[in-house]
């Protein structure tokens, strides 16, 4: 995160203050950094900080724990982190160290992580509730229970009685994006737009899907970003596999290519999909289905207004897809029955979107008291209808089989409606063909 600027130090501190106001005076918050994970024997996966930890500290190092203690005289925000170690830093890179953490992260106190066993039980003492992300890191769960039990066993020890899921408090806070967060999300989206354009401009039949993946991720990296999730590049019927990730097939001349790829920039994710023809021209059937998915997205976007139920976007997309599939002959029967039987789930098995933020599938409730929650300004989500006609659908005319299409954009709810953060990226069949023709001309 551009975390260590004064602005971001203030932002993290004010997020912690809001969290504490919600936690109550007798609570304590304990939040460990994401654990490192082994990829293969003694090599690790690239490290990604836990999103809650990032949200509250901007601190990128593993082996750290944030503890928030409301009303503590010597300061409410305490960080445990690794000590400086010149020998280790020669292998793994610089460490902040507790001496520098106070100023760099605007926390009140910082201690070596090696001392947490001695210090944390004292901080837990006298607190009635612990807010903690239960179940994310089984090793840390056991440690925390051990500290509480040690306190309980101590003569006169006053141990917390309740464990609460930290997400109950923090998810709602994270759901509403501030101006500073929207700026980062927009940067992630802008980098993503450049990457999708690079894919459309450079795709050629005969290439492998991974060649396009490389073009996309090249744009991410040269802009200081990285993939927010495993990039999907599916040519032909691979586009019908929702979580396709092999990206290893050869792209054929008549294929559509479905690209679902988003950049993560300073922790914030974009999530964008486009579907384009490998040879630069949609076939009649490809265009008909692509137009229908575009229309479904427009219908969903018309519901993206403050005060509308979140679920209205999916309902609108399904209604448009169902009508269109009936008129193309891909579904049969009366519209009421098709809607009542949810017949279009055969070709559209997923939902129309999800919250977007530090996590690509971001935190936040979709329903409140059993009903779809109402949209409010500051919420950010994807709108991503699609159609996937299985290649082996024997009852479907052959001309439709194996076509997979998704169109996915990132949307912010504003006071008066919404803003499509990814609006600039070519979307309709005409726009996509024009971009591809122009790129081919320029490179001829
Ligand atoms: N890329 C994952 C999704 O679209 O939800
Ligand atoms: Mn996606
Ligand atoms: Mn998505």
Short mmCIF file of C-alpha atoms and ligand atoms in Angstrom, two decimals:
data_model
loop_
_atom_site.label_atom_id
_atom_site.label_comp_id
_atom_site.label_asym_id
_atom_site.label_seq_id
_atom_site.Cartn_x
_atom_site.Cartn_y
_atom_site.Cartn_z
CA UNK A 1 0.00 0.00 0.00
CA UNK A 2 1.33 3.53 -0.51
CA UNK A 3 1.16 2.77 3.17
CA UNK A 4 3.94 4.69 4.66
CA UNK A 5 2.86 8.14 3.47
CA UNK A 6 1.42 10.45 6.11
CA UNK A 7 -2.00 10.28 4.44
CA UNK A 8 -2.14 6.48 4.63
CA UNK A 9 -0.82 6.42 8.20
CA UNK A 10 -3.76 8.64 9.14
CA UNK A 11 -6.17 6.45 7.16
CA UNK A 12 -5.04 3.27 8.91
CA UNK A 13 -5.20 4.94 12.33
CA UNK A 14 -8.72 6.21 11.72
CA UNK A 15 -9.86 2.77 10.52
CA UNK A 16 -8.51 1.27 13.76
CA UNK A 17 -10.30 3.95 15.80
CA UNK A 18 -13.61 3.16 14.07
CA UNK A 19 -13.15 -0.54 14.65
CA UNK A 20 -12.47 0.05 18.34
CA UNK A 21 -15.52 2.28 18.70
CA UNK A 22 -17.60 -0.65 17.43
CA UNK A 23 -15.82 -3.24 19.59
CA UNK A 24 -16.65 -1.60 22.92
CA UNK A 25 -14.52 -0.66 25.93
CA UNK A 26 -14.21 -4.18 27.40
CA UNK A 27 -13.07 -5.88 24.17
CA UNK A 28 -9.70 -6.63 22.61
CA UNK A 29 -8.88 -7.19 18.93
CA UNK A 30 -6.17 -9.69 17.98
CA UNK A 31 -5.24 -9.89 14.32
CA UNK A 32 -2.30 -11.95 13.01
CA UNK A 33 -0.62 -11.30 9.67
CA UNK A 34 -1.16 -13.94 6.98
CA UNK A 35 1.08 -16.96 7.53
CA UNK A 36 3.73 -17.81 4.95
CA UNK A 37 2.84 -20.89 2.90
CA UNK A 38 5.14 -23.52 1.47
CA UNK A 39 4.89 -23.90 -2.29
CA UNK A 40 7.41 -26.66 -2.75
CA UNK A 41 9.77 -28.11 -0.17
CA UNK A 42 11.76 -25.09 1.04
CA UNK A 43 10.35 -22.45 -1.32
CA UNK A 44 7.35 -20.34 -0.40
CA UNK A 45 4.38 -18.92 -2.29
CA UNK A 46 4.82 -15.22 -3.02
CA UNK A 47 3.69 -13.56 0.19
CA UNK A 48 0.33 -11.75 0.24
CA UNK A 49 -0.63 -9.95 3.42
CA UNK A 50 -4.04 -10.71 4.96
CA UNK A 51 -6.58 -8.15 3.72
CA UNK A 52 -7.88 -7.20 7.19
CA UNK A 53 -4.30 -6.71 8.38
CA UNK A 54 -3.52 -4.62 5.31
CA UNK A 55 -6.68 -2.56 5.87
CA UNK A 56 -5.74 -1.75 9.46
CA UNK A 57 -1.96 -1.34 9.17
CA UNK A 58 -0.66 -1.24 5.58
CA UNK A 59 2.17 -3.42 6.94
CA UNK A 60 3.42 -6.03 4.47
CA UNK A 61 5.60 -8.29 6.64
CA UNK A 62 4.65 -11.78 7.84
CA UNK A 63 5.12 -12.89 11.47
CA UNK A 64 3.33 -9.84 12.83
CA UNK A 65 0.31 -9.43 15.09
CA UNK A 66 -1.83 -6.33 15.60
CA UNK A 67 -3.49 -5.98 19.00
CA UNK A 68 -6.02 -3.24 19.71
CA UNK A 69 -6.84 -2.56 23.34
CA UNK A 70 -9.55 0.08 23.86
CA UNK A 71 -8.74 2.58 26.60
CA UNK A 72 -5.21 1.25 27.31
CA UNK A 73 -3.26 4.03 28.98
CA UNK A 74 -0.03 3.50 27.07
CA UNK A 75 -1.83 3.44 23.74
CA UNK A 76 -4.49 1.32 22.09
CA UNK A 77 -2.65 0.04 18.99
CA UNK A 78 0.16 -2.45 19.59
CA UNK A 79 2.18 -4.24 16.92
CA UNK A 80 4.30 -7.34 17.34
CA UNK A 81 6.78 -7.77 14.50
CA UNK A 82 10.12 -9.32 13.59
CA UNK A 83 13.26 -7.77 14.98
CA UNK A 84 15.93 -6.40 12.67
CA UNK A 85 18.42 -9.12 11.72
CA UNK A 86 21.16 -8.13 9.25
CA UNK A 87 21.97 -11.75 8.37
CA UNK A 88 18.34 -12.68 7.61
CA UNK A 89 17.71 -9.35 5.86
CA UNK A 90 20.54 -10.28 3.49
CA UNK A 91 18.42 -13.26 2.38
CA UNK A 92 14.83 -12.01 2.61
CA UNK A 93 15.01 -8.22 2.40
CA UNK A 94 14.64 -5.43 4.95
CA UNK A 95 12.54 -5.68 8.09
CA UNK A 96 10.91 -2.70 9.74
CA UNK A 97 11.64 -3.81 13.30
CA UNK A 98 9.75 -2.71 16.45
CA UNK A 99 11.98 0.37 16.95
CA UNK A 100 10.74 1.94 13.72
CA UNK A 101 7.16 0.62 13.71
CA UNK A 102 5.69 3.33 15.93
CA UNK A 103 6.54 6.12 13.57
CA UNK A 104 6.20 4.21 10.30
CA UNK A 105 2.76 2.74 11.05
CA UNK A 106 1.35 5.21 13.60
CA UNK A 107 0.97 2.48 16.23
CA UNK A 108 1.39 3.32 19.92
CA UNK A 109 3.69 0.48 20.93
CA UNK A 110 5.69 -2.20 19.15
CA UNK A 111 7.38 -5.34 20.51
CA UNK A 112 9.41 -8.19 19.03
CA UNK A 113 7.16 -11.03 17.87
CA UNK A 114 9.40 -13.38 19.90
CA UNK A 115 8.05 -11.75 23.09
CA UNK A 116 4.36 -12.21 22.33
CA UNK A 117 4.03 -15.23 24.66
CA UNK A 118 5.10 -13.08 27.59
CA UNK A 119 3.13 -9.95 26.73
CA UNK A 120 -0.18 -10.96 25.16
CA UNK A 121 -1.70 -12.77 28.19
CA UNK A 122 -1.30 -9.53 30.15
CA UNK A 123 -3.14 -7.60 27.46
CA UNK A 124 -5.97 -10.15 27.40
CA UNK A 125 -6.38 -9.94 31.16
CA UNK A 126 -9.53 -8.17 32.28
CA UNK A 127 -11.04 -8.05 28.77
CA UNK A 128 -14.39 -9.79 28.37
CA UNK A 129 -14.50 -10.25 24.58
CA UNK A 130 -11.84 -11.11 21.99
CA UNK A 131 -12.45 -10.16 18.36
CA UNK A 132 -10.35 -12.45 16.21
CA UNK A 133 -10.52 -13.96 12.66
CA UNK A 134 -11.34 -17.48 13.83
CA UNK A 135 -10.42 -20.37 11.58
CA UNK A 136 -8.04 -18.67 9.14
CA UNK A 137 -4.81 -19.90 10.68
CA UNK A 138 -5.23 -23.04 12.77
CA UNK A 139 -1.77 -22.64 14.30
CA UNK A 140 -2.58 -19.17 15.59
CA UNK A 141 -6.05 -20.26 16.79
CA UNK A 142 -4.34 -22.77 19.09
CA UNK A 143 -1.84 -20.22 20.34
CA UNK A 144 -4.58 -17.75 21.21
CA UNK A 145 -6.61 -20.38 23.03
CA UNK A 146 -3.41 -21.34 24.87
CA UNK A 147 -2.82 -17.75 26.03
CA UNK A 148 -6.40 -17.42 27.24
CA UNK A 149 -6.24 -20.77 29.05
CA UNK A 150 -2.97 -19.82 30.69
CA UNK A 151 -4.62 -16.71 32.00
CA UNK A 152 -7.63 -18.69 33.21
CA UNK A 153 -5.34 -21.05 35.10
CA UNK A 154 -3.51 -18.25 36.85
CA UNK A 155 -4.58 -17.44 40.38
CA UNK A 156 -6.75 -14.33 40.15
CA UNK A 157 -6.49 -14.38 36.33
CA UNK A 158 -9.38 -12.59 34.71
CA UNK A 159 -9.67 -14.28 31.30
CA UNK A 160 -11.95 -13.25 28.39
CA UNK A 161 -15.19 -15.23 28.21
CA UNK A 162 -16.18 -14.70 24.60
CA UNK A 163 -14.56 -15.09 21.20
CA UNK A 164 -16.21 -13.20 18.36
CA UNK A 165 -15.54 -13.36 14.65
CA UNK A 166 -13.67 -10.13 13.78
CA UNK A 167 -15.53 -10.04 10.46
CA UNK A 168 -18.80 -9.19 12.25
CA UNK A 169 -17.32 -5.76 12.91
CA UNK A 170 -14.80 -5.23 10.18
CA UNK A 171 -16.60 -6.55 7.08
CA UNK A 172 -19.24 -3.80 7.16
CA UNK A 173 -16.52 -1.19 7.54
CA UNK A 174 -14.57 -2.59 4.57
CA UNK A 175 -17.71 -2.79 2.39
CA UNK A 176 -17.95 1.01 2.08
CA UNK A 177 -15.05 2.42 0.10
CA UNK A 178 -13.53 5.83 0.86
CA UNK A 179 -12.25 8.30 -1.74
CA UNK A 180 -8.67 7.11 -1.20
CA UNK A 181 -9.72 3.49 -1.76
CA UNK A 182 -11.69 4.39 -4.87
CA UNK A 183 -8.57 6.09 -6.27
CA UNK A 184 -6.59 2.85 -5.84
CA UNK A 185 -9.42 0.73 -7.25
CA UNK A 186 -9.57 3.03 -10.27
CA UNK A 187 -5.81 2.63 -10.75
CA UNK A 188 -6.16 -1.16 -10.57
CA UNK A 189 -8.97 -0.95 -13.14
CA UNK A 190 -7.01 1.37 -15.45
CA UNK A 191 -4.06 -1.03 -15.48
CA UNK A 192 -6.51 -3.85 -16.17
CA UNK A 193 -8.02 -1.96 -19.10
CA UNK A 194 -4.56 -1.57 -20.67
CA UNK A 195 -3.99 -5.32 -20.19
CA UNK A 196 -7.28 -6.33 -21.85
CA UNK A 197 -6.54 -3.99 -24.76
CA UNK A 198 -3.10 -5.58 -25.14
CA UNK A 199 -4.76 -9.01 -25.31
CA UNK A 200 -7.25 -7.89 -27.99
CA UNK A 201 -4.52 -6.13 -29.96
CA UNK A 202 -2.03 -9.00 -30.00
CA UNK A 203 -4.18 -12.15 -30.19
CA UNK A 204 -3.56 -14.26 -33.28
CA UNK A 205 -4.95 -17.70 -34.18
CA UNK A 206 -2.23 -20.30 -33.64
CA UNK A 207 -0.96 -18.73 -30.41
CA UNK A 208 -1.33 -20.50 -27.12
CA UNK A 209 -3.60 -19.10 -24.45
CA UNK A 210 -0.57 -18.62 -22.21
CA UNK A 211 0.95 -16.21 -24.73
CA UNK A 212 -2.02 -13.92 -24.21
CA UNK A 213 -1.80 -14.44 -20.46
CA UNK A 214 1.80 -13.22 -20.68
CA UNK A 215 0.72 -10.08 -22.59
CA UNK A 216 -1.88 -9.35 -19.93
CA UNK A 217 0.39 -9.92 -16.96
CA UNK A 218 3.19 -7.97 -18.65
CA UNK A 219 0.91 -4.91 -18.52
CA UNK A 220 0.19 -5.61 -14.86
CA UNK A 221 3.86 -5.89 -13.89
CA UNK A 222 5.13 -2.96 -15.90
CA UNK A 223 2.59 -0.82 -14.03
CA UNK A 224 3.58 -2.04 -10.56
CA UNK A 225 0.62 -4.39 -10.26
CA UNK A 226 0.15 -8.15 -10.24
CA UNK A 227 -2.73 -10.55 -10.96
CA UNK A 228 -5.44 -10.20 -8.31
CA UNK A 229 -6.43 -13.84 -9.03
CA UNK A 230 -5.37 -16.53 -11.48
CA UNK A 231 -5.90 -15.05 -14.96
CA UNK A 232 -8.38 -16.96 -17.10
CA UNK A 233 -7.64 -17.12 -20.84
CA UNK A 234 -10.03 -19.63 -22.41
CA UNK A 235 -10.26 -20.09 -26.18
CA UNK A 236 -13.24 -21.82 -27.79
CA UNK A 237 -15.06 -24.17 -25.44
CA UNK A 238 -12.47 -23.54 -22.70
CA UNK A 239 -14.44 -20.32 -22.23
CA UNK A 240 -17.28 -22.48 -20.89
CA UNK A 241 -15.15 -23.65 -17.93
CA UNK A 242 -15.87 -21.05 -15.27
CA UNK A 243 -12.61 -21.38 -13.34
CA UNK A 244 -10.44 -22.39 -16.30
CA UNK A 245 -6.81 -21.86 -15.39
CA UNK A 246 -4.66 -24.16 -17.52
CA UNK A 247 -4.38 -21.49 -20.28
CA UNK A 248 -2.41 -24.04 -22.33
CA UNK A 249 -4.51 -24.70 -25.46
CA UNK A 250 -3.78 -23.40 -28.92
CA UNK A 251 -6.17 -20.65 -30.06
CA UNK A 252 -7.97 -21.58 -33.28
CA UNK A 253 -9.16 -19.30 -36.05
CA UNK A 254 -12.91 -19.30 -35.35
CA UNK A 255 -12.57 -19.25 -31.56
CA UNK A 256 -13.85 -16.68 -29.19
CA UNK A 257 -11.34 -15.98 -26.42
CA UNK A 258 -12.72 -15.33 -22.94
CA UNK A 259 -10.32 -13.32 -20.78
CA UNK A 260 -11.11 -12.82 -17.09
CA UNK A 261 -8.13 -11.02 -15.59
CA UNK A 262 -7.69 -8.22 -13.08
CA UNK A 263 -4.77 -6.33 -11.59
CA UNK A 264 -4.13 -5.95 -7.89
CA UNK A 265 -2.66 -2.52 -7.18
CA UNK A 266 -1.49 -1.67 -3.65
CA UNK A 267 -3.76 -4.41 -2.36
CA UNK A 268 -6.91 -3.42 -4.29
CA UNK A 269 -8.34 -5.75 -6.94
CA UNK A 270 -9.90 -5.16 -10.33
CA UNK A 271 -11.96 -7.99 -11.87
CA UNK A 272 -12.78 -7.58 -15.55
CA UNK A 273 -13.82 -9.98 -18.33
CA UNK A 274 -14.07 -9.51 -22.06
CA UNK A 275 -14.73 -12.00 -24.85
CA UNK A 276 -13.38 -11.38 -28.35
CA UNK A 277 -12.89 -13.31 -31.62
CA UNK A 278 -9.35 -14.63 -32.26
CA UNK A 279 -9.51 -13.55 -35.91
CA UNK A 280 -11.01 -10.12 -35.18
CA UNK A 281 -14.56 -10.83 -36.46
CA UNK A 282 -17.48 -12.34 -34.53
CA UNK A 283 -19.43 -15.05 -36.35
CA UNK A 284 -23.21 -14.55 -36.58
CA UNK A 285 -23.91 -16.88 -33.64
CA UNK A 286 -21.05 -15.51 -31.54
CA UNK A 287 -22.31 -11.98 -32.10
CA UNK A 288 -25.91 -12.89 -31.26
CA UNK A 289 -24.90 -14.34 -27.89
CA UNK A 290 -22.41 -11.54 -27.21
CA UNK A 291 -25.13 -8.94 -27.90
CA UNK A 292 -27.41 -10.79 -25.51
CA UNK A 293 -24.84 -10.81 -22.69
CA UNK A 294 -24.26 -7.07 -23.29
CA UNK A 295 -28.01 -6.47 -23.04
CA UNK A 296 -28.17 -8.48 -19.80
CA UNK A 297 -25.36 -6.36 -18.38
CA UNK A 298 -27.18 -3.14 -19.33
CA UNK A 299 -30.35 -4.45 -17.68
CA UNK A 300 -28.40 -5.26 -14.51
CA UNK A 301 -26.67 -1.86 -14.51
CA UNK A 302 -30.03 -0.10 -14.72
CA UNK A 303 -30.68 -1.52 -11.21
CA UNK A 304 -27.35 -0.29 -9.80
CA UNK A 305 -28.81 2.62 -7.85
CA UNK A 306 -28.83 3.54 -4.18
CA UNK A 307 -31.92 2.09 -2.51
CA UNK A 308 -32.28 -0.83 -4.95
CA UNK A 309 -31.89 -4.37 -3.58
CA UNK A 310 -28.54 -5.94 -4.49
CA UNK A 311 -30.35 -8.97 -5.94
CA UNK A 312 -32.29 -6.85 -8.44
CA UNK A 313 -29.24 -6.82 -10.73
CA UNK A 314 -29.18 -10.61 -10.99
CA UNK A 315 -32.94 -10.80 -11.47
CA UNK A 316 -32.74 -8.29 -14.33
CA UNK A 317 -29.83 -10.09 -16.00
CA UNK A 318 -31.61 -13.45 -15.78
CA UNK A 319 -34.82 -11.98 -17.24
CA UNK A 320 -32.95 -10.52 -20.23
CA UNK A 321 -30.95 -13.72 -20.83
CA UNK A 322 -34.07 -15.88 -20.56
CA UNK A 323 -36.00 -13.77 -23.07
CA UNK A 324 -33.06 -13.73 -25.46
CA UNK A 325 -32.43 -17.48 -25.22
CA UNK A 326 -36.11 -18.09 -25.98
CA UNK A 327 -36.05 -15.89 -29.05
CA UNK A 328 -32.85 -17.56 -30.31
CA UNK A 329 -34.46 -20.98 -29.75
CA UNK A 330 -31.90 -22.10 -27.17
CA UNK A 331 -34.67 -22.36 -24.58
CA UNK A 332 -38.19 -23.51 -25.31
CA UNK A 333 -41.54 -22.73 -23.68
CA UNK A 334 -43.23 -19.72 -22.16
CA UNK A 335 -41.21 -16.94 -20.54
CA UNK A 336 -43.08 -17.28 -17.20
CA UNK A 337 -42.20 -20.98 -17.02
CA UNK A 338 -38.61 -20.44 -18.07
CA UNK A 339 -38.24 -17.82 -15.32
CA UNK A 340 -40.08 -19.94 -12.73
CA UNK A 341 -37.95 -23.03 -13.51
CA UNK A 342 -34.76 -20.97 -13.66
CA UNK A 343 -34.12 -22.76 -16.97
CA UNK A 344 -31.38 -20.34 -17.96
CA UNK A 345 -29.10 -21.62 -15.16
CA UNK A 346 -28.17 -24.37 -17.62
CA UNK A 347 -26.34 -21.74 -19.68
CA UNK A 348 -25.80 -19.17 -16.91
CA UNK A 349 -24.90 -21.06 -13.73
CA UNK A 350 -23.31 -18.24 -11.71
CA UNK A 351 -24.48 -15.03 -10.04
CA UNK A 352 -24.23 -11.61 -11.65
CA UNK A 353 -21.53 -10.23 -9.36
CA UNK A 354 -19.87 -9.86 -5.99
CA UNK A 355 -18.37 -7.16 -3.76
CA UNK A 356 -14.93 -5.99 -4.85
CA UNK A 357 -12.12 -4.39 -2.83
CA UNK A 358 -8.98 -5.66 -1.11
CA UNK A 359 -10.26 -9.16 -1.86
CA UNK A 360 -11.51 -9.93 -5.34
CA UNK A 361 -14.54 -11.56 -3.73
CA UNK A 362 -14.67 -8.90 -1.06
CA UNK A 363 -16.25 -9.06 2.39
CA UNK A 364 -19.75 -7.88 3.23
CA UNK A 365 -23.20 -9.37 3.69
CA UNK A 366 -25.44 -9.71 0.65
CA UNK A 367 -28.58 -10.27 2.71
CA UNK A 368 -29.79 -8.65 5.90
CA UNK A 369 -32.55 -10.21 8.02
CA UNK A 370 -33.33 -12.62 5.21
CA UNK A 371 -33.76 -9.96 2.49
CA UNK A 372 -31.38 -8.69 -0.18
CA UNK A 373 -29.61 -5.62 1.21
CA UNK A 374 -30.16 -2.24 -0.39
CA UNK A 375 -27.37 -0.58 -2.35
CA UNK A 376 -25.67 2.43 -0.77
CA UNK A 377 -23.07 4.92 -2.03
CA UNK A 378 -19.50 3.66 -1.63
CA UNK A 379 -20.27 0.02 -2.36
CA UNK A 380 -18.18 -1.50 -5.19
CA UNK A 381 -19.09 -4.71 -7.02
CA UNK A 382 -18.77 -6.51 -10.32
CA UNK A 383 -21.56 -6.94 -12.87
CA UNK A 384 -20.68 -10.05 -14.84
CA UNK A 385 -23.36 -11.86 -16.79
CA UNK A 386 -22.31 -14.65 -19.12
CA UNK A 387 -23.51 -17.46 -21.34
CA UNK A 388 -21.84 -20.83 -21.67
CA UNK A 389 -23.19 -23.33 -24.19
CA UNK A 390 -21.60 -26.69 -23.32
CA UNK A 391 -19.70 -28.23 -26.27
CA UNK A 392 -21.46 -31.57 -25.68
CA UNK A 393 -25.05 -30.22 -25.46
CA UNK A 394 -26.53 -32.76 -27.90
CA UNK A 395 -30.00 -31.14 -27.83
CA UNK A 396 -28.62 -27.75 -28.90
CA UNK A 397 -27.97 -26.99 -32.61
CA UNK A 398 -24.25 -27.49 -33.32
CA UNK A 399 -23.72 -23.88 -34.37
CA UNK A 400 -24.15 -22.69 -30.75
CA UNK A 401 -22.10 -25.36 -29.01
CA UNK A 402 -18.89 -24.46 -27.23
CA UNK A 403 -19.51 -20.72 -27.18
CA UNK A 404 -18.54 -19.20 -23.82
CA UNK A 405 -18.97 -15.48 -23.13
CA UNK A 406 -18.62 -13.33 -20.01
CA UNK A 407 -18.64 -9.55 -19.82
CA UNK A 408 -17.56 -8.23 -16.44
CA UNK A 409 -17.20 -4.65 -15.25
CA UNK A 410 -16.44 -2.98 -11.93
CA UNK A 411 -19.05 -0.60 -10.56
CA UNK A 412 -19.19 1.99 -7.76
CA UNK A 413 -22.53 3.08 -6.30
CA UNK A 414 -22.68 6.88 -6.10
CA UNK A 415 -25.18 9.22 -4.42
CA UNK A 416 -27.17 9.56 -7.62
CA UNK A 417 -26.62 6.24 -9.39
CA UNK A 418 -23.42 4.44 -10.25
CA UNK A 419 -20.08 4.82 -12.00
CA UNK A 420 -18.65 1.98 -14.11
CA UNK A 421 -14.96 2.17 -13.20
CA UNK A 422 -14.09 0.06 -16.26
CA UNK A 423 -16.40 1.97 -18.64
CA UNK A 424 -13.53 2.98 -20.93
CA UNK A 425 -12.77 -0.60 -22.00
CA UNK A 426 -14.35 -1.63 -25.33
CA UNK A 427 -17.34 -3.84 -24.66
CA UNK A 428 -19.84 -4.22 -27.52
CA UNK A 429 -19.05 -6.46 -30.51
CA UNK A 430 -18.65 -3.37 -32.73
CA UNK A 431 -16.28 -1.66 -30.29
CA UNK A 432 -14.20 -4.83 -29.89
CA UNK A 433 -13.98 -5.43 -33.65
CA UNK A 434 -12.99 -1.79 -34.26
CA UNK A 435 -10.21 -1.95 -31.66
CA UNK A 436 -8.92 -5.22 -33.09
CA UNK A 437 -9.00 -3.91 -36.67
CA UNK A 438 -7.16 -0.76 -35.70
CA UNK A 439 -4.47 -2.72 -33.82
CA UNK A 440 -3.99 -5.07 -36.78
CA UNK A 441 -3.68 -2.16 -39.18
CA UNK A 442 -1.13 -0.46 -36.93
CA UNK A 443 1.01 -3.60 -36.74
CA UNK A 444 0.72 -4.53 -40.46
N1 LIG B 1 -12.53 -13.75 -11.60
C1 LIG B 1 -13.40 -14.29 -10.64
C2 LIG B 1 -14.76 -13.77 -10.78
O1 LIG B 1 -15.11 -13.27 -11.83
O2 LIG B 1 -15.51 -13.78 -9.87
MN1 LIG B 2 -13.73 -12.19 -13.04
MN1 LIG B 3 -15.92 -11.51 -10.69
#
